[in-house]
Coordinates of C-alpha atoms in Angstrom, one line a residue:
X464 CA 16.4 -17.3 63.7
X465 CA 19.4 -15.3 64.5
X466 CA 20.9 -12.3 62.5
X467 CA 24.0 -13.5 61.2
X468 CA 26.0 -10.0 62.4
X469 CA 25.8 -8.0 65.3
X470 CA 23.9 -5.8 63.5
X471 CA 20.2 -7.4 64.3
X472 CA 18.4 -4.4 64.8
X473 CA 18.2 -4.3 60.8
X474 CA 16.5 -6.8 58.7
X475 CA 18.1 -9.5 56.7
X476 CA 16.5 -10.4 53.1
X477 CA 19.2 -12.8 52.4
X478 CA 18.9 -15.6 55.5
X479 CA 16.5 -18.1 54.7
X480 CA 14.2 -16.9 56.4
X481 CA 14.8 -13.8 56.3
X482 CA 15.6 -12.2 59.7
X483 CA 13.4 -9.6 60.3
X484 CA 14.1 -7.3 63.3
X485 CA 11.1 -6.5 66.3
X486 CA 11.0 -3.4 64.4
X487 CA 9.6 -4.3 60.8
X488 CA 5.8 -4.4 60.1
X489 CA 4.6 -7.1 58.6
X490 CA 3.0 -5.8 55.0
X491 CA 2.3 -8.7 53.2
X492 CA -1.8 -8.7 53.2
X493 CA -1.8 -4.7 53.0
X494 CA -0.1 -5.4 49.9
X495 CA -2.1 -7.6 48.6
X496 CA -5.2 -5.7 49.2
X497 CA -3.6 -2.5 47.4
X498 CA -2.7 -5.0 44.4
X499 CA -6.6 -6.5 44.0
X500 CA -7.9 -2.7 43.8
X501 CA -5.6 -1.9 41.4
X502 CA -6.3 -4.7 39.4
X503 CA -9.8 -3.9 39.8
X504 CA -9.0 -0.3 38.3
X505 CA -6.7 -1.5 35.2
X506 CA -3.5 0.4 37.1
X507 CA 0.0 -1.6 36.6
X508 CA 1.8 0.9 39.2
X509 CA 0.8 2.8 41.6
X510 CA 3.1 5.7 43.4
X511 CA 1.8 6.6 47.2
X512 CA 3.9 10.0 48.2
X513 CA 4.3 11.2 52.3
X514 CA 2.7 14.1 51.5
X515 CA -1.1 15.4 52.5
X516 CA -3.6 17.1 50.8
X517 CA -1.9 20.9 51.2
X518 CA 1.8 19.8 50.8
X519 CA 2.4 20.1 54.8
X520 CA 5.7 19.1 55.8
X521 CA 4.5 17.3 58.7
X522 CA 1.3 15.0 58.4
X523 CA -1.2 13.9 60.4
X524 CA -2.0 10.2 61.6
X525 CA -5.1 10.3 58.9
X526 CA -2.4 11.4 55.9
X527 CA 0.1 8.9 56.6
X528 CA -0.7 6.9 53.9
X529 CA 3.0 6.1 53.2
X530 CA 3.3 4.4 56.9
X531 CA 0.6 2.6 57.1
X532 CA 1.2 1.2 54.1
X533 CA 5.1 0.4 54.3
X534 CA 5.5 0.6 58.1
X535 CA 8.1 3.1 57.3
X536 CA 7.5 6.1 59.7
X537 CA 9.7 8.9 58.4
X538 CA 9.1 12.0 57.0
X539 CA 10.3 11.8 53.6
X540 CA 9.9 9.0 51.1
X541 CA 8.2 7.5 48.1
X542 CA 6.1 4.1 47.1
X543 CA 5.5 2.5 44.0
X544 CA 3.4 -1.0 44.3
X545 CA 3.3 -2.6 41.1
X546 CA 1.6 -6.3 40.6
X547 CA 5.1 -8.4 42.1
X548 CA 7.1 -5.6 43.1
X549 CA 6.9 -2.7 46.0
X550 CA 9.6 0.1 46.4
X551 CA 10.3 2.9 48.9
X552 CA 12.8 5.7 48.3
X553 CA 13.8 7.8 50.9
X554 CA 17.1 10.2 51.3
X555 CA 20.3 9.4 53.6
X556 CA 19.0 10.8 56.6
X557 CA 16.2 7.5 56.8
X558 CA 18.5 4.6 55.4
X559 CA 19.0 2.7 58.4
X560 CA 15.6 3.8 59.4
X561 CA 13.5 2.1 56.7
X562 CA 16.0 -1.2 57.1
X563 CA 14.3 -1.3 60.9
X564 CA 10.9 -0.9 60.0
X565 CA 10.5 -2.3 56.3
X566 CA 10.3 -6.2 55.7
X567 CA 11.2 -8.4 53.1
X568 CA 8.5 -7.7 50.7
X569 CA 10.0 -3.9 50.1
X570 CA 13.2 -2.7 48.1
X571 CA 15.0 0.1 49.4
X572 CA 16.3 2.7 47.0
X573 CA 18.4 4.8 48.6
X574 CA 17.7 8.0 46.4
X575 CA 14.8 10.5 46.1
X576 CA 15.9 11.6 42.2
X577 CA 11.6 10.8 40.6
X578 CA 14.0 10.3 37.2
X579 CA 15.4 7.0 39.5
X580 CA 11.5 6.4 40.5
X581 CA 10.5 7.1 36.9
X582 CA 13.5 4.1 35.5
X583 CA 11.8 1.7 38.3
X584 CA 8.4 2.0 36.9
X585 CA 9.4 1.5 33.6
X586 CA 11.4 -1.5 33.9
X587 CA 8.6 -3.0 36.2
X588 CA 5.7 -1.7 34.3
X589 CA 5.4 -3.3 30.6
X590 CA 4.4 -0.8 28.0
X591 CA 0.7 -0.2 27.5
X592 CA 0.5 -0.1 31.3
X593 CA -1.1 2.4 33.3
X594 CA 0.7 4.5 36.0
X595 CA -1.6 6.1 38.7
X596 CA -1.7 8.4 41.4
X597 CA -4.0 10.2 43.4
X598 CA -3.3 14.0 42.3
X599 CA -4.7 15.5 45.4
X600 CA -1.2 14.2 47.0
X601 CA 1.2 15.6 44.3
X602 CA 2.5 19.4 43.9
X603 CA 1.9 20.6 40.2
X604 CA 6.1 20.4 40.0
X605 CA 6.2 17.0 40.6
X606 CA 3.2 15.8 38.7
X607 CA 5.0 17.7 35.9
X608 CA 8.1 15.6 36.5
X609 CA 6.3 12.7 36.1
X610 CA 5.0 13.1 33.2
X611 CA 7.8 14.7 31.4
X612 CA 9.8 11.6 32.3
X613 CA 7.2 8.8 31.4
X614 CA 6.5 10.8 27.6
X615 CA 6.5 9.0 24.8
X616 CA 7.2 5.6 26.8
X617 CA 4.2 3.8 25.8
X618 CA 2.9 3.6 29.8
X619 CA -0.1 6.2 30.7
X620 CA 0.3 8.1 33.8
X621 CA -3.9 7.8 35.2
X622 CA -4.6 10.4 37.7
X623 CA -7.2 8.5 39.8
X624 CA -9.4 11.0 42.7
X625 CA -10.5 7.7 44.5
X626 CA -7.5 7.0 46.8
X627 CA -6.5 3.5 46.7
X628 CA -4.7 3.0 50.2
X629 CA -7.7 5.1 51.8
X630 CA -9.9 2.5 50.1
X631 CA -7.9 -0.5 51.3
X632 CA -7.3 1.4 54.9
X633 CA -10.7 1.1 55.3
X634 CA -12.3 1.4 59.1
X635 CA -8.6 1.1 60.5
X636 CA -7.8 4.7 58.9
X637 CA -7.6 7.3 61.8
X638 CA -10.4 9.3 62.2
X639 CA -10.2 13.0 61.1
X640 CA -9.0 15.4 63.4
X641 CA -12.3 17.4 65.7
X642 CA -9.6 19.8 67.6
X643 CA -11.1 23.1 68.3
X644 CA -10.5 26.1 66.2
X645 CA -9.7 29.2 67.7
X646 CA -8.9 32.9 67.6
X647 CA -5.4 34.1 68.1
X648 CA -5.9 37.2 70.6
X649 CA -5.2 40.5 69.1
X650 CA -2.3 40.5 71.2
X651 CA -0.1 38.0 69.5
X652 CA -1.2 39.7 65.6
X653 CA -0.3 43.0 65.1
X654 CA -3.3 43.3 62.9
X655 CA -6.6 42.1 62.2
X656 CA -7.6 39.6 59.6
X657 CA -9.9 42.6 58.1
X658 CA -6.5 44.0 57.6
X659 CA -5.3 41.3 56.1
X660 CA -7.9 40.5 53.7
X661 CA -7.8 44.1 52.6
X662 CA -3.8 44.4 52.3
X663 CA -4.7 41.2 49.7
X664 CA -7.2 42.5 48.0
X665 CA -4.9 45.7 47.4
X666 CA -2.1 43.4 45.7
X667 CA -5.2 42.0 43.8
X668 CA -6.2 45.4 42.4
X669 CA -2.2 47.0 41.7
X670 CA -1.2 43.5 39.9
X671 CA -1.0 43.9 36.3
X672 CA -3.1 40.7 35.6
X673 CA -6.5 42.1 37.9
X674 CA -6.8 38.5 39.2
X675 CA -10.6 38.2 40.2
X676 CA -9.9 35.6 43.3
X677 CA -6.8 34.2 45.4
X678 CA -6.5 30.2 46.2
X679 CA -4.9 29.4 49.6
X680 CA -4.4 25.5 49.5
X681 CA -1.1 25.9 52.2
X682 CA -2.7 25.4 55.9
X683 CA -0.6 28.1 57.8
X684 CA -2.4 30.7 54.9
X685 CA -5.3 30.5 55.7
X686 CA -4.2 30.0 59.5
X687 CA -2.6 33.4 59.2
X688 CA -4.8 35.5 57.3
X689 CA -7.8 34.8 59.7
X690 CA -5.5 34.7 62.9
X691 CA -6.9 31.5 63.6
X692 CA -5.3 28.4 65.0
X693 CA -5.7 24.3 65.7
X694 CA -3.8 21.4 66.3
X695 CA -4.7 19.2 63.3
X696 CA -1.0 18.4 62.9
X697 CA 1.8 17.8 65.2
X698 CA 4.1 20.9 66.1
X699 CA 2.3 23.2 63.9
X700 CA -0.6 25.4 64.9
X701 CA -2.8 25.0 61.8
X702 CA -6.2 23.4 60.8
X703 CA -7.4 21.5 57.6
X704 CA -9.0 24.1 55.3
X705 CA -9.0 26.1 52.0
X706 CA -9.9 29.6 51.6
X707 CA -11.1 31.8 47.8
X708 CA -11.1 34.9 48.2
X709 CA -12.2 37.1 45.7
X710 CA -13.0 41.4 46.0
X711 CA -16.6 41.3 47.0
X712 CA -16.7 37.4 49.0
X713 CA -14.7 35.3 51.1
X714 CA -15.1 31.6 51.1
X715 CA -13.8 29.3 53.8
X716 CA -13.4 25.6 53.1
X717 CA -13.2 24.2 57.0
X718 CA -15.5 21.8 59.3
X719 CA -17.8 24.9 60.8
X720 CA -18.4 23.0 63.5
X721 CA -15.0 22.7 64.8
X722 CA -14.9 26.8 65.0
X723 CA -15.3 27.9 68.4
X724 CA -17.9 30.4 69.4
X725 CA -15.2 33.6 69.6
X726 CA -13.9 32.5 66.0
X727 CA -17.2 32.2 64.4
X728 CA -18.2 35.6 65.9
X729 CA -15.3 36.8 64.4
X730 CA -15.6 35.6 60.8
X731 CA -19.6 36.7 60.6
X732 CA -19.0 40.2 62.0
X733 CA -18.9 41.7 58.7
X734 CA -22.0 39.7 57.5
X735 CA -23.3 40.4 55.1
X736 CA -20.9 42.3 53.1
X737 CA -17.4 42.3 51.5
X738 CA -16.1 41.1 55.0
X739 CA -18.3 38.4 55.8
X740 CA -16.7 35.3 55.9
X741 CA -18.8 32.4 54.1
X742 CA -18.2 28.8 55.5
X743 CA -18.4 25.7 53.4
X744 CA -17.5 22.2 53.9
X745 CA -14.2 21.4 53.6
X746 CA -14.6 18.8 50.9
X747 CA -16.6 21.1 48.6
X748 CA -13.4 22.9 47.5
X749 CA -12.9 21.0 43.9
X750 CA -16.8 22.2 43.0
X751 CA -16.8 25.2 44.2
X752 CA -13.8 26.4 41.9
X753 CA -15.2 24.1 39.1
X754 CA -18.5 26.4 39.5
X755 CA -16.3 29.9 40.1
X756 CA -14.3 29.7 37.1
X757 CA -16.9 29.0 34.5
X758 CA -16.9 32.8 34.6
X759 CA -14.7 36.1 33.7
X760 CA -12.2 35.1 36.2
X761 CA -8.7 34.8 37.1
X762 CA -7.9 32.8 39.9
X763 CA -4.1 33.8 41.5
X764 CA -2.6 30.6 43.5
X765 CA 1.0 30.0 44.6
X766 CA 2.3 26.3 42.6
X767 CA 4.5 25.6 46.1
X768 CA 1.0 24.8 47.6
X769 CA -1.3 24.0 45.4
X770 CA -1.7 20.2 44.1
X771 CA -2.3 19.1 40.8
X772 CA -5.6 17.8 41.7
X773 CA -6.8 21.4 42.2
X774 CA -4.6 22.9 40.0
X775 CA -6.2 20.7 37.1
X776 CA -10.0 22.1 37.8
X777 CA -8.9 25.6 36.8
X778 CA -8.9 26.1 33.2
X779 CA -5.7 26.8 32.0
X780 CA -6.2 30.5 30.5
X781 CA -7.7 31.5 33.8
X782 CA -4.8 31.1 36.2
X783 CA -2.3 33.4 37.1
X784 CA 0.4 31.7 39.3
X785 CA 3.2 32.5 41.1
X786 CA 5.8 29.9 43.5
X787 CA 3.7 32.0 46.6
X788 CA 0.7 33.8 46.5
X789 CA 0.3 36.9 47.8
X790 CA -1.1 35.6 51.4
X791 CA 2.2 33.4 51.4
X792 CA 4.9 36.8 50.5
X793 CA 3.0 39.3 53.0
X794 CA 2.9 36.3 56.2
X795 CA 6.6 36.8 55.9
X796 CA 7.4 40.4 56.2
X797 CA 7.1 40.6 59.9
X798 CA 5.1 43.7 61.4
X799 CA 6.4 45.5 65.0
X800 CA 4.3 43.5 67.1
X801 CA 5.0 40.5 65.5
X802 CA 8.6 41.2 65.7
X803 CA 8.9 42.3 69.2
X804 CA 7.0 38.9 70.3
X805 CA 9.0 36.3 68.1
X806 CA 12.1 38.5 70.2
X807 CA 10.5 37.5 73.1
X808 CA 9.9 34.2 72.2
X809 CA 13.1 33.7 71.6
X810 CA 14.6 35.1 74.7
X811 CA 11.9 32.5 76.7
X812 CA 13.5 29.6 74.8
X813 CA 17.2 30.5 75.8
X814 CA 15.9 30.8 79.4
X815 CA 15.0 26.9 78.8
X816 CA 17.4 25.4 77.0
X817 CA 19.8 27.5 79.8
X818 CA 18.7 25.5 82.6
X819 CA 18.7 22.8 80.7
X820 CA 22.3 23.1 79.9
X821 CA 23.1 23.4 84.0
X822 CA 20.6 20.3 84.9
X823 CA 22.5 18.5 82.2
X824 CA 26.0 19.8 84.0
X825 CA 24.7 18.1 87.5
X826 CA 23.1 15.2 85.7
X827 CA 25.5 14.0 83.0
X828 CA 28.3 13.1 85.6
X829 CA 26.0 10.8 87.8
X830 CA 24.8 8.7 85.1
X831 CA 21.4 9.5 85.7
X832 CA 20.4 11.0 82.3
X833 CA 20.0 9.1 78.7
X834 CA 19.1 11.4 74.9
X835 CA 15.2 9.9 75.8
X836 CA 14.9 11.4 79.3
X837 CA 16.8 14.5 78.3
X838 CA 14.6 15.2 75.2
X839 CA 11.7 14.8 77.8
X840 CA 13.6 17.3 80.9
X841 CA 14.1 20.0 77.7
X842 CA 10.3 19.4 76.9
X843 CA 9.2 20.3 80.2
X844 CA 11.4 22.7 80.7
X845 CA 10.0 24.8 77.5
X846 CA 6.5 24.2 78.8
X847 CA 7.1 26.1 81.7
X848 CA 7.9 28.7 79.6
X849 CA 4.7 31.4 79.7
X850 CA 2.7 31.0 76.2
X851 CA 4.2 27.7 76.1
X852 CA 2.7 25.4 73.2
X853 CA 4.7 23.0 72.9
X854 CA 7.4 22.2 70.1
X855 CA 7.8 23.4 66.8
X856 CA 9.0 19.8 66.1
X857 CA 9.9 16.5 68.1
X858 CA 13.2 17.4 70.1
X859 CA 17.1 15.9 68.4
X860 CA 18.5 14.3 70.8
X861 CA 21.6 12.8 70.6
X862 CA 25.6 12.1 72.2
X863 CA 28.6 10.6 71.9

């Protein structure tokens, strides 16, 4: 059927049937999939967040949960699926977005306030009903915001470790990612992760509370404090890992074999000894701090990082947090070297997006550009650049 208005690149609930544009995934038996595990598990809501497993800003193909399950593909947004009803919020910058790519099946809520998600669920959700979540996927703050507006409302709020959409995803879930991992050269550092670990350990020993370990749950952490780097994500140089480290041992959470030689060589120089670098498998994170902090310990970890999931296997009188932890605070006070390169880097990047001003001078006037092959021409352009690797994130492109 036709869209009523000009406007058919959006979808129409309202025709009968609704319009839906080329645009829109279909949803319906995703849906229904989600809904029979849920029933299966006693849960009466069930919120699915755009966020991964380390609070990344961007995501991998494997973490987007949210798109898969909504067809919605931006970066930002929220899902509730109760038992007749399914709901996506998302801010102003996605609106006409998520009316492209959502069908009829999904409500739009065009805010990203959780007290507006929290009003949804309890309107949907009848009291005595349990609201679940996976809380591997949630920050401690929001968790606690959560909970604080769902008290004394009669529903339960379940965190639940087996992931429902990973469940339903099943074999059509995108593998994980098997990038190499691989040394920065001493170059581009300024210092070396021994350095590092010992400017940490420093802050560890001078800090009123003598934390015994430090958690590092964000990926450019760990990324930074070994001077290693992957391509897990798009646009940002990182890897999927955790690291504790504690005076006398360093553990890293990561797929060893993903390491190159070089990096491995350079974690197991100091072996053994209070520089060795002990690898373990990434998903053994959760039981190794379970096992850690049955003794004397205090465990320092930054909350802006760190999800509830892992938060919650730390008893509560052995934490010491903080918004960053200390890896987080000294990655951001730039040494000389690292200084005089992101100068440099910069200077590279002008070059580029000069030329690309004076190609778009010649261009523009003979019709023979559009935003899609500019965004590609500026691409290029920065490739060329020396130590070129590639965009810090997909290129904005727009005129008129």
């Amino acid at each position: 059927p036709q869209a009523p208005s000009t406007r058919n690149d959006i979808r129409d609930c309202l025709m009968d049937p609704p319009y839906l544009p080329p645009t829109a995934t279909i949803t319906t038996a995703r849906l229904a999939a989600l809904r029979d595990t849920m029933q299966a598990h006693s849960i009466h809501a069930y919120i699915v967040p755009s966020t991964d497993a380390h609070m990344s800003e961007y995501i991998s193909k494997r973490d987007a949960r949210l798109g898969w399950l909504t067809g919605f593909t931006g970066s930002a947004g929220t899902s509730v699926v109760t038992k007749d009803k399914a709901a996506l919020w998302t801010d102003s910058r996605y609106w006409t977005q998520a009316e492209r790519e959502l069908d009829c099946n999904w409500e739009l809520q065009r805010t990203t306030w959780i007290e507006s998600i929290a009003m949804w669920i309890l309107e949907a959700v009848p009291v005595g009903g349990n609201i679940s979540l996976d809380p591997f996927l949630f920050s401690i703050a929001t968790w606690n915001s959560y909970s604080q507006a769902l008290h004394g409302s009669g529903r339960t709020l379940l965190p639940l470790e087996t992931n429902l959409v990973d469940q339903v995803w099943g074999d059509q879930r995108p593998p994980p990612p098997s990038g190499k991992i691989y040394s920065l050269p001493a170059a581009f550092t300024g210092s070396s992760w021994q350095e590092k670990v010992a400017g940490i350990r420093q802050q560890m020993e001078q800090h009123v509370r003598r934390p015994t370990a430090v958690l590092l749950s964000g990926l450019e952490e760990t990324a930074w404090l070994f001077n290693l780097r992957g391509d897990d994500i798009p646009y940002n140089p990182v890897f999927y890992s955790y690291t504790l480290l504690t005076n006398t041992n360093i553990s890293l959470f990561v797929e060893g074999s993903r390491l190159s030689a070089a990096a491995r060589e350079s974690l197991r120089s100091g072996c053994p000894g209070p520089l060795c670098v002990e690898l373990a498998e990434y998903g053994h994170v959760s039981a190794h701090l379970r096992n850690y902090t049955r003794g004397n310990v205090t465990v320092w970890l930054g909350t802006e990082y760190t999800t509830y999931g892992l938060y919650g296997v730390i008893p509560q009188e052995k934490l010491l947090e903080e918004s960053y932890s200390p890896v987080m605070t000294a990655k951001a006070v730039k040494n000389a070297r690292e200084q005089e390169l992101l100068r440099a880097a910069h200077v590279r990047d002008a070059v580029a997006v000069i030329q690309y001003l004076l190609w778009l001078e010649k261009m523009v006037p003979q019709g023979q550009v559009d935003e899609f092959s500019g965004a590609q021409h500026i691409d290029a352009l920065r490739r060329a650049q020396q130590h070129s690797h590639g965009p810090s994130f997909q290129s904005i492109s727009a005129s008129g």
